[in-house]
C-alpha positions as a Markdown table, in Angstrom:
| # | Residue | x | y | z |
|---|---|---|---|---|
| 1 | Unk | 43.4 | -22.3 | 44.7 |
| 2 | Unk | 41.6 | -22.4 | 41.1 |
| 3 | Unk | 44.0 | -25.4 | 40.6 |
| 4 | Unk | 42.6 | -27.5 | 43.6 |
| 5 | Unk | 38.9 | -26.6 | 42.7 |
| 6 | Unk | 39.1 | -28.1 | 39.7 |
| 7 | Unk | 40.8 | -31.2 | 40.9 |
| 8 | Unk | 37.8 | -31.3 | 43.6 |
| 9 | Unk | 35.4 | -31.2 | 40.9 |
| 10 | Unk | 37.3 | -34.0 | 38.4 |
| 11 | Unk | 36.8 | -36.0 | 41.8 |
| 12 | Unk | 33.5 | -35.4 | 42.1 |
| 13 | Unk | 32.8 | -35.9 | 38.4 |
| 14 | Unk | 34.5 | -39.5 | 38.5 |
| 15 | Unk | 32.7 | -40.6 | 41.5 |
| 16 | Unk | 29.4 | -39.8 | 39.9 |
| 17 | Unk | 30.1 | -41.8 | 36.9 |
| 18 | Unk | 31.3 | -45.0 | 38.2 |
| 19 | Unk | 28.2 | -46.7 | 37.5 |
| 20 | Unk | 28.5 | -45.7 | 33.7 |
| 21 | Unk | 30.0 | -48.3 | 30.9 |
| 22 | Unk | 31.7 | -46.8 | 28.3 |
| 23 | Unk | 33.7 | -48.8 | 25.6 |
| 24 | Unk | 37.1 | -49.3 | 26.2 |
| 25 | Unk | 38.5 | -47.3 | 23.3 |
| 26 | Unk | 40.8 | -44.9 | 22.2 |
| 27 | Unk | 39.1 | -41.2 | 22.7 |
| 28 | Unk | 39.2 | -39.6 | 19.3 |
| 29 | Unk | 40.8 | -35.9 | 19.1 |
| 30 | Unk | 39.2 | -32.8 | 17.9 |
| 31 | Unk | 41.5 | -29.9 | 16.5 |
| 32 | Unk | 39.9 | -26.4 | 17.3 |
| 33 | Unk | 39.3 | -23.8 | 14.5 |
| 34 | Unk | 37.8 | -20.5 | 14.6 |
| 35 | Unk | 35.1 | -20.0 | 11.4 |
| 36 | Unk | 33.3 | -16.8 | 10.6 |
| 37 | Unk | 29.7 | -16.8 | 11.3 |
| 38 | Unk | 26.6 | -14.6 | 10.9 |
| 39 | Unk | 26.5 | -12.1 | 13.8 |
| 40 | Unk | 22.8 | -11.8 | 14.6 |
| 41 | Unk | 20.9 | -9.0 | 16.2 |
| 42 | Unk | 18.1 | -10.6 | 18.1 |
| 43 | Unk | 14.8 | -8.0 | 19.0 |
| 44 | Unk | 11.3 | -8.1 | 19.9 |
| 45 | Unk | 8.5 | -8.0 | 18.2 |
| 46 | Unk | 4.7 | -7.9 | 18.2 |
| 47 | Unk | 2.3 | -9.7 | 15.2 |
| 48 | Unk | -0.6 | -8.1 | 14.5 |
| 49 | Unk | -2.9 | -8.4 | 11.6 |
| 50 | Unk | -2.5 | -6.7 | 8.4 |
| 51 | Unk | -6.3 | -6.3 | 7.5 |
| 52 | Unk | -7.9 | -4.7 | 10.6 |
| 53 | Unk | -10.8 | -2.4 | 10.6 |
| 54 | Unk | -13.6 | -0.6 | 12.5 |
| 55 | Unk | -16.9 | -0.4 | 11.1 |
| 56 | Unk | -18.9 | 2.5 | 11.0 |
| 57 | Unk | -22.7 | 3.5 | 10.3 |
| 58 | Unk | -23.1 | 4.8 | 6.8 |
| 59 | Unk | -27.0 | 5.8 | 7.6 |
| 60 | Unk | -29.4 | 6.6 | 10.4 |
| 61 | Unk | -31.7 | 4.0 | 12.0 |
| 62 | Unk | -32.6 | 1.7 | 14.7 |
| 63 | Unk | -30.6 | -1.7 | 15.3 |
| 64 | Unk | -32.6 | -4.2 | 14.9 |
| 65 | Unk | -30.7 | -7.8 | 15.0 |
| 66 | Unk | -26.8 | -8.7 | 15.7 |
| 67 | Unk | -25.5 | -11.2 | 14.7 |
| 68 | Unk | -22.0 | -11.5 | 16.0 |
| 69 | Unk | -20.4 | -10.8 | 19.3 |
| 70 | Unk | -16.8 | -10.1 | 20.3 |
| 71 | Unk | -14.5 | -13.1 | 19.5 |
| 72 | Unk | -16.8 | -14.7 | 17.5 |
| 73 | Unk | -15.3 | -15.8 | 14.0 |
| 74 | Unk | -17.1 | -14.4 | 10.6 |
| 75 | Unk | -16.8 | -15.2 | 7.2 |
| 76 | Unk | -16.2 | -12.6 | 4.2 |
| 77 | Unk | -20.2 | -11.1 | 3.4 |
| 78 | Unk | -21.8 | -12.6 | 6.7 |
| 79 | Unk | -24.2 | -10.0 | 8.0 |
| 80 | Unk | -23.0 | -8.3 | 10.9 |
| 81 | Unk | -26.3 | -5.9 | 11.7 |
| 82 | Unk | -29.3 | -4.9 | 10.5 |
| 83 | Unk | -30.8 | -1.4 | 10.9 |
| 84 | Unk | -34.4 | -0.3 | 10.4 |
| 85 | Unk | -34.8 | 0.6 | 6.1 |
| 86 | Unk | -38.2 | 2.1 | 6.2 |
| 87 | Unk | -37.5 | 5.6 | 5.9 |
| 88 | Unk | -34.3 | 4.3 | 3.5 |
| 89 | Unk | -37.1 | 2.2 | 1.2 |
| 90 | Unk | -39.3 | 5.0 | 0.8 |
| 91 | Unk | -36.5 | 7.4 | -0.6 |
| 92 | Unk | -35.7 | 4.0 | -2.4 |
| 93 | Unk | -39.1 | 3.9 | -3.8 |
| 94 | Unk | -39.9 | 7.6 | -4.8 |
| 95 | Unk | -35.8 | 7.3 | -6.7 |
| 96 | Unk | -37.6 | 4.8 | -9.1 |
| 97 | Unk | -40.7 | 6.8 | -9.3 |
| 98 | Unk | -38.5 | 9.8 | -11.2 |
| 99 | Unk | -36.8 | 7.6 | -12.6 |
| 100 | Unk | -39.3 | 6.1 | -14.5 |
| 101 | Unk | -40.7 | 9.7 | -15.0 |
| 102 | Unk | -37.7 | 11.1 | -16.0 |
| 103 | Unk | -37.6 | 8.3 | -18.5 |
| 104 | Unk | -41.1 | 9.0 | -20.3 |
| 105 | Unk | -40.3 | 13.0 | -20.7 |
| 106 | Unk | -37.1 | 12.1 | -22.1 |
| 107 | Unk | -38.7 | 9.5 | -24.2 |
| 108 | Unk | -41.4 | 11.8 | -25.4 |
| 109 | Unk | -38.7 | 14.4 | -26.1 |
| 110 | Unk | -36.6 | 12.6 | -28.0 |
| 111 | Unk | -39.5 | 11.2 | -30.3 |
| 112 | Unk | -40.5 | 15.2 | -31.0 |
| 113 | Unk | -37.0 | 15.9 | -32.1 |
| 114 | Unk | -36.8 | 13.0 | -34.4 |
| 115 | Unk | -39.8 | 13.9 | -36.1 |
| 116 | Unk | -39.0 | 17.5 | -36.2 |
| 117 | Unk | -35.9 | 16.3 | -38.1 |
| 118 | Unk | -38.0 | 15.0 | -40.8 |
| 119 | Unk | -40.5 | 17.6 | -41.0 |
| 120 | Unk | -37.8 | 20.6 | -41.4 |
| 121 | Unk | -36.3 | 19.7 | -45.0 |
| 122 | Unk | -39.8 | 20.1 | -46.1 |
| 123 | Unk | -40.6 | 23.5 | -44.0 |
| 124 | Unk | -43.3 | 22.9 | -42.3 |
| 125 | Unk | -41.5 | 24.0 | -39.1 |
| 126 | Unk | -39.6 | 26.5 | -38.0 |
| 127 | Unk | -35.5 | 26.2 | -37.4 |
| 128 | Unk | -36.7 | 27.8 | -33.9 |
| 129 | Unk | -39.3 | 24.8 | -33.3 |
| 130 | Unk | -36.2 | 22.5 | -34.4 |
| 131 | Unk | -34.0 | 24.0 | -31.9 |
| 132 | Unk | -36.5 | 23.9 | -28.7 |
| 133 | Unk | -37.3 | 20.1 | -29.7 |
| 134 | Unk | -33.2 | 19.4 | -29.5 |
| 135 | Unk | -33.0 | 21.2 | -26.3 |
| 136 | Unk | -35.7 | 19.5 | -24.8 |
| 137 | Unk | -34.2 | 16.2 | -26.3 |
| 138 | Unk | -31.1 | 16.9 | -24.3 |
| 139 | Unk | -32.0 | 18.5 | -21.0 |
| 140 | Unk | -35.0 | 15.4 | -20.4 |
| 141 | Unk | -31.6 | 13.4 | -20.9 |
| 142 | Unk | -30.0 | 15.3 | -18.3 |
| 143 | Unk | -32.6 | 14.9 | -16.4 |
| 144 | Unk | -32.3 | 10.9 | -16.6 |
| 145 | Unk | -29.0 | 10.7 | -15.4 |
| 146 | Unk | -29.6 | 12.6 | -12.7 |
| 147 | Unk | -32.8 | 10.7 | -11.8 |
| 148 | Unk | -30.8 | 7.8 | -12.3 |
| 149 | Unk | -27.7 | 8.9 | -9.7 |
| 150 | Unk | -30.8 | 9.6 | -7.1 |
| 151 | Unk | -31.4 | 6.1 | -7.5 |
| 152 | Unk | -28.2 | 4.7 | -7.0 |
| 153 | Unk | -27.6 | 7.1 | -4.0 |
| 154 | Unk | -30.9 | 5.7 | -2.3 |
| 155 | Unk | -30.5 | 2.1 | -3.5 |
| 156 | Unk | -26.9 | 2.4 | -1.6 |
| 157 | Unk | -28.6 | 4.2 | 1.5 |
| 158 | Unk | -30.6 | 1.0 | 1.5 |
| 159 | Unk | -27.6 | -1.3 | 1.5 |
| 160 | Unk | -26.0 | 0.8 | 4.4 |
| 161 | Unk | -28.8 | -1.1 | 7.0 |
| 162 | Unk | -27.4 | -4.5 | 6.3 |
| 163 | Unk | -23.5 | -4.2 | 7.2 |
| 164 | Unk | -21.8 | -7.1 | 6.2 |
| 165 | Unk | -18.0 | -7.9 | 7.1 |
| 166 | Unk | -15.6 | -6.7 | 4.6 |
| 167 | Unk | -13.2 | -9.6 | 5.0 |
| 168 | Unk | -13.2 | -13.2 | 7.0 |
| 169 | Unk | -11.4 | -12.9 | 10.8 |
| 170 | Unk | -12.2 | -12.1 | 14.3 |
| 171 | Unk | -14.3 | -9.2 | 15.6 |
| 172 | Unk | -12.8 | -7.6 | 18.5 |
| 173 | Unk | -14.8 | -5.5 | 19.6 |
| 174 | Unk | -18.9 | -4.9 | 19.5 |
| 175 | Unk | -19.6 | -1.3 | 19.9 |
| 176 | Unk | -23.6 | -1.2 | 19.6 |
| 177 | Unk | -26.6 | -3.2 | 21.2 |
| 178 | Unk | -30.5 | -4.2 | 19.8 |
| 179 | Unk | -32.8 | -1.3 | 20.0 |
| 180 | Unk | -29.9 | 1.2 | 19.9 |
| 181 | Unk | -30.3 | 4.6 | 17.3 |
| 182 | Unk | -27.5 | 4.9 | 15.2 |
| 183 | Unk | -26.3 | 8.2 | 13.8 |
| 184 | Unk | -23.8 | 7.9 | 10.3 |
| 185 | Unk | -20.2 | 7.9 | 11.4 |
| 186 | Unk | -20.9 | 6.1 | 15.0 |
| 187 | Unk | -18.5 | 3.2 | 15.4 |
| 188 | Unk | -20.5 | -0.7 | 14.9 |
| 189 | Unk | -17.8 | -3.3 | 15.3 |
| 190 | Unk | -14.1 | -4.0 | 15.2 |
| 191 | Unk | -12.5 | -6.7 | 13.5 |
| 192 | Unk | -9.5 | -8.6 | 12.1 |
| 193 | Unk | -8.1 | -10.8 | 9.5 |
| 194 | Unk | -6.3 | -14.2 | 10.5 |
| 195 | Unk | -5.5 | -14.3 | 6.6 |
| 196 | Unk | -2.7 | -11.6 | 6.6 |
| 197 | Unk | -0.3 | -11.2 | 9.7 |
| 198 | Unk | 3.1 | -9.5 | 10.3 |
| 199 | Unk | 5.7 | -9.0 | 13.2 |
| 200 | Unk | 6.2 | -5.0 | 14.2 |
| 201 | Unk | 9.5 | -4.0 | 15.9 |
| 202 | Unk | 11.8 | -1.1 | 16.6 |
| 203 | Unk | 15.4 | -1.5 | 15.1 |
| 204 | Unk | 18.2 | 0.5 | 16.9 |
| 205 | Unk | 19.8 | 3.2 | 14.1 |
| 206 | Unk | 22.6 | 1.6 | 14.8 |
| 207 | Unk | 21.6 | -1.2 | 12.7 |
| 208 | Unk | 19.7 | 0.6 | 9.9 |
| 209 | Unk | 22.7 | 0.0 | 7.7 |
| 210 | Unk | 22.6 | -3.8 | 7.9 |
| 211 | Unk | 19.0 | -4.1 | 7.8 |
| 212 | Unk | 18.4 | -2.4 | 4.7 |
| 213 | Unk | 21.7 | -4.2 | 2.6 |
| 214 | Unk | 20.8 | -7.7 | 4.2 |
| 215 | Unk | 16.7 | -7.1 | 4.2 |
| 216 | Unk | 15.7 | -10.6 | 5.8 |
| 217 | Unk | 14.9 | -10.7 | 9.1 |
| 218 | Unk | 14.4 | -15.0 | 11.0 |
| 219 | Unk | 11.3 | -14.9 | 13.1 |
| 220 | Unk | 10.9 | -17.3 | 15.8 |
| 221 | Unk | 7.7 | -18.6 | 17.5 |
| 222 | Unk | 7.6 | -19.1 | 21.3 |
| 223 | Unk | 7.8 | -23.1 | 20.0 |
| 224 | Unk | 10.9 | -22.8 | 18.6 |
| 225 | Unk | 9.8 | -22.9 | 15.3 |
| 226 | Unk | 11.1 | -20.1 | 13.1 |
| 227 | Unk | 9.7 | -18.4 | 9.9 |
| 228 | Unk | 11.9 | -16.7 | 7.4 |
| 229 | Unk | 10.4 | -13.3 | 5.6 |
| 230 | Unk | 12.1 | -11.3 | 2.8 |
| 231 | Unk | 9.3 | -8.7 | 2.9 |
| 232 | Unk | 9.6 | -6.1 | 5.2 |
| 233 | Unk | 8.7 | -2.9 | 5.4 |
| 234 | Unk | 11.2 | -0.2 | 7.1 |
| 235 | Unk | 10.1 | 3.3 | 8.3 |
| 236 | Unk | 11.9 | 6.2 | 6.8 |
| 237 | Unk | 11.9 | 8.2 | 10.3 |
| 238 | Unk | 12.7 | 7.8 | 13.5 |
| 239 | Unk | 10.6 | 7.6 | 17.2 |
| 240 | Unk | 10.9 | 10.7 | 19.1 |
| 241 | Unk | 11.4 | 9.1 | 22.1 |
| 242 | Unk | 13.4 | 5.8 | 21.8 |
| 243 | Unk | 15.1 | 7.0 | 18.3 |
| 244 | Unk | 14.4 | 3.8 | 16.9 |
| 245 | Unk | 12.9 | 2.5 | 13.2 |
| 246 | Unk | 9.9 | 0.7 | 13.0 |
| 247 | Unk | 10.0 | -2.7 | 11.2 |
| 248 | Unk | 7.1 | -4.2 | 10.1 |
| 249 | Unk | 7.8 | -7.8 | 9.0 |
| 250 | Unk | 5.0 | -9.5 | 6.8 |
| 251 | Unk | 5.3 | -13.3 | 7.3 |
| 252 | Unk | 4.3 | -16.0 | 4.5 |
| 253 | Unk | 1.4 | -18.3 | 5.2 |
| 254 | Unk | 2.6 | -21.1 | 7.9 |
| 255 | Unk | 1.4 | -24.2 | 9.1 |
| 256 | Unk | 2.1 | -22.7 | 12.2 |
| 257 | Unk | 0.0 | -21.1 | 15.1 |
| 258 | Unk | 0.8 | -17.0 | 15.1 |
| 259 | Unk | -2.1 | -15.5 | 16.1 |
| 260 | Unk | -2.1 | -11.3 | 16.4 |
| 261 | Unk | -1.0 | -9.8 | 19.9 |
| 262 | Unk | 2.0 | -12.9 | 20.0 |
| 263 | Unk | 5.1 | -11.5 | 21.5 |
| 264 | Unk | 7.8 | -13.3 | 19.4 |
| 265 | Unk | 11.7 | -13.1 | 18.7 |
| 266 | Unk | 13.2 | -11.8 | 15.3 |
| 267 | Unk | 16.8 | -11.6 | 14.1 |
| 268 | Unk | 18.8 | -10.5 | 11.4 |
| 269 | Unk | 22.0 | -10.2 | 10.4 |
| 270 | Unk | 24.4 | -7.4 | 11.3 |
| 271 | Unk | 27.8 | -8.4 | 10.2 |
| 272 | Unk | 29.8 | -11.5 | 10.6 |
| 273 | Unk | 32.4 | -12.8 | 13.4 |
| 274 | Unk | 35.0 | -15.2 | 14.7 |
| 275 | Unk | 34.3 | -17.8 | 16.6 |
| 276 | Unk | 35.1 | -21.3 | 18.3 |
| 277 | Unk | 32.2 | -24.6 | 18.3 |
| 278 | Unk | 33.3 | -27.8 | 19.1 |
| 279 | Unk | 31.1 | -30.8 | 19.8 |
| 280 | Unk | 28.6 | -31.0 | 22.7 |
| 281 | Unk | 29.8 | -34.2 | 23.7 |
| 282 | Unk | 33.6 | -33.2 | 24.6 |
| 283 | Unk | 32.1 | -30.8 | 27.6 |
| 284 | Unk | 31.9 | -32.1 | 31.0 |
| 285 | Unk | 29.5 | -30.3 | 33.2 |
| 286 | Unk | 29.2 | -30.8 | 36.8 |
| 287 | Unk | 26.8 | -28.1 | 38.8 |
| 288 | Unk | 28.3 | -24.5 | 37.6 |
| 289 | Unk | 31.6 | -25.9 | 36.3 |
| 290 | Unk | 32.2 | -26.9 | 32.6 |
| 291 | Unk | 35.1 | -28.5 | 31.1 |
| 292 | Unk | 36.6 | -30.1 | 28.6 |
| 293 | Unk | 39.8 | -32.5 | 28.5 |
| 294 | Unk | 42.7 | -30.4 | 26.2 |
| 295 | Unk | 45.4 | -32.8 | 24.9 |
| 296 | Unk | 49.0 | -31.4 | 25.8 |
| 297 | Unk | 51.8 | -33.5 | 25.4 |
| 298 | Unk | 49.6 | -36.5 | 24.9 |
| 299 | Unk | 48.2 | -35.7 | 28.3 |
| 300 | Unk | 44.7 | -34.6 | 28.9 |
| 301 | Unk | 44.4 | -31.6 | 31.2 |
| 302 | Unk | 41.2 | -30.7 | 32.5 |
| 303 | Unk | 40.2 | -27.2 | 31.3 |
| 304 | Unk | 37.5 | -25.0 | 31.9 |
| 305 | Unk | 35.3 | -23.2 | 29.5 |
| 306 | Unk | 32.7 | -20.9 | 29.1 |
| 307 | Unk | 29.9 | -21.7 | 26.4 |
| 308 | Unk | 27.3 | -19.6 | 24.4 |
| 309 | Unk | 24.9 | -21.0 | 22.4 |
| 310 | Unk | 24.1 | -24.7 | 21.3 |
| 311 | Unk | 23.3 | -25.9 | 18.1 |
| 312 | Unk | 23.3 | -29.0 | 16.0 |
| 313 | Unk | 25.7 | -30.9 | 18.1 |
| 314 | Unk | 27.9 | -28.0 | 18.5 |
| 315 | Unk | 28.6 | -25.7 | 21.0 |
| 316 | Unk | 29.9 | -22.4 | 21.1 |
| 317 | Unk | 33.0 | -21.8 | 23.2 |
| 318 | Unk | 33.3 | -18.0 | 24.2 |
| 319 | Unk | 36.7 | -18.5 | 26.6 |
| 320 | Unk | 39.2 | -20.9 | 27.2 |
| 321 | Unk | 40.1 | -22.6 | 24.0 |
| 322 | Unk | 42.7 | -21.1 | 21.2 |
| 323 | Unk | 42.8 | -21.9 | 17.6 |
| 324 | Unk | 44.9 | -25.4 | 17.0 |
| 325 | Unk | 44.2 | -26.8 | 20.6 |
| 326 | Unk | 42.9 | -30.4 | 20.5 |
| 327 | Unk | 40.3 | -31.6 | 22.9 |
| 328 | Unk | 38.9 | -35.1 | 23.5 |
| 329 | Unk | 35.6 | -35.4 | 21.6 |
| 330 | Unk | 34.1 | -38.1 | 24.4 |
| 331 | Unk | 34.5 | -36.4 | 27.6 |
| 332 | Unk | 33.0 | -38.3 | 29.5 |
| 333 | Unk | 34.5 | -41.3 | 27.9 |
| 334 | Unk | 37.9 | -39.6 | 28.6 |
| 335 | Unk | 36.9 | -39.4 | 32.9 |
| 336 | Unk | 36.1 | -43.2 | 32.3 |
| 337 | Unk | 39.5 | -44.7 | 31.0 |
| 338 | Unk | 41.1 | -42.7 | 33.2 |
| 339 | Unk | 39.4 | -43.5 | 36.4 |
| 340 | Unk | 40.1 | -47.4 | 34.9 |
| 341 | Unk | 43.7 | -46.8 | 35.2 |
């Protein structure tokens, strides 16, 4: 029975190829060897960005202006909001004001001590009236610094109603609206960078071993392009649920178009294995059957074969072909002469 559907299928494959013109040649032979290959573990995987924050308020105020909306695309130091400063320049304002008073005490201080220190080798002070002029010397100098911190606090409290974007990318997510009072700690904006990207997946324990002795992992793009990354990052515990390691897989700067949220494929290697390519050109296919001509005895005998993946002119056979069989590398070539006989 298996015998007679395959001659009903040669049949069918010669009639359907009358019409073709091949050269009237000798078909050359191809001698099948198994080679050891790379056994690859394929998995999925998610990219996401590797710079990716939400913004918070740092002070109190009112939001006066926005500037950006979800999706739009902002540049390192553009300003994102802006938040009422009066009550923020006033603190601002009396910070400088005991600053500069601070500054004059310590000033006259210091001025007292040093001529104190002149006036003592002659006695016409007191070691006691020495030693208050040094202590004042150093406490107004305390005093400075501490003026001067005040200042710095209220200069930053200032800065907090501007917010700018900490790095260029997308913001994701707007949390606030014009006229709205904002308390310190409420959520502004969410964003990402474009700049720095990685692919996140869950490796089976299974395959901890290999990833960690052979730690480069082939990622490939729904286009078919594929990116190769040698940095990857491999959790050192498990999910409590699935058992699996996380993976994250930072990828080099590409030409590309990965954007974050991308389902893509990764693969690394797990070991190697046997097996059998020949050329794609010495398979006949016709609907679900494919073939290829086996030379035995210097007679070619249709035989069938099941195939795995394709690959530079080569195709992988997974059944039906031993090491040291020879095959006609022309198929279809092979149908043609003999139909012509």
């Amino acid at each position: 029975m298996y015998q007679q559907l395959l001659n009903q299928a040669h049949r069918l494959l010669i009639g359907s190829l009358l019409l073709l013109c091949y050269p009237t040649m000798a078909a050359e032979l191809f001698t099948v060897k198994s080679q050891n290959e790379p056994q690859w573990v394929n998995i999925d995987a998610t990219i996401e960005a590797v710079d990716q924050a939400t913004l918070s308020a740092q002070t109190s105020g009112r939001v006066v202006k926005v500037n950006f909306d979800t999706n739009d695309y902002v540049e390192k130091g553009n300003v994102l909001l802006e938040i009422t400063s009066n009550e923020q320049g006033a603190q601002l304002a009396i910070a400088e004001a005991e600053v500069l008073k601070a500054q004059a005490l310590y000033n006259e201080s210091y001025l007292t001590a040093q001529r104190y220190k002149k006036l003592f080798p002659k006695g016409a002070i007191s070691q006691g009236q020495l030693d208050q002029a040094e202590a004042a010397e150093s406490t107004n100098k305390q005093f400075v610094r501490a003026a001067q911190a005040s200042l710095k606090k209220a200069q930053e409290s200032l800065d907090y109603t501007i917010i700018k974007a900490p790095y260029s990318g997308v913001v994701t997510q707007r949390l606030v609206e014009v006229g709205e009072t904002i308390n310190p700690g409420q959520p502004l904006f969410s964003g990402m960078s474009l700049n720095k990207l990685r692919a996140v997946a869950e490796i089976p324990q299974r395959y901890l071993q290999a990833i960690k002795d052979n730690p480069e992992v082939v990622v490939t793009l729904n286009n078919g392009k594929q990116i190769l990354s040698k940095d990857i990052t491999l959790f050192n515990y498990a999910d409590l649920q699935t058992h699996a390691f996380k993976v994250r897989i930072n990828l080099p700067q590409t030409e590309q178009v990965v954007l974050p949220g991308m389902w893509v494929k990764a693969k690394f290697v797990s070991g190697q294995r046997e097996i059998i390519t020949i050329p794609t050109t010495a398979v006949l296919t016709n609907n679900e059957l494919t073939a290829v001509y086996r030379n035995v005895n210097e007679k070619p005998v249709l035989t069938q074969v099941r195939l795995g993946n394709e690959d530079d002119g080569y195709i992988e056979v997974l059944a039906g072909l031993q090491n040291n069989d020879q095959i006609y590398t022309d198929a279809y070539q092979k149908l043609q002469m003999l139909e012509s006989k």
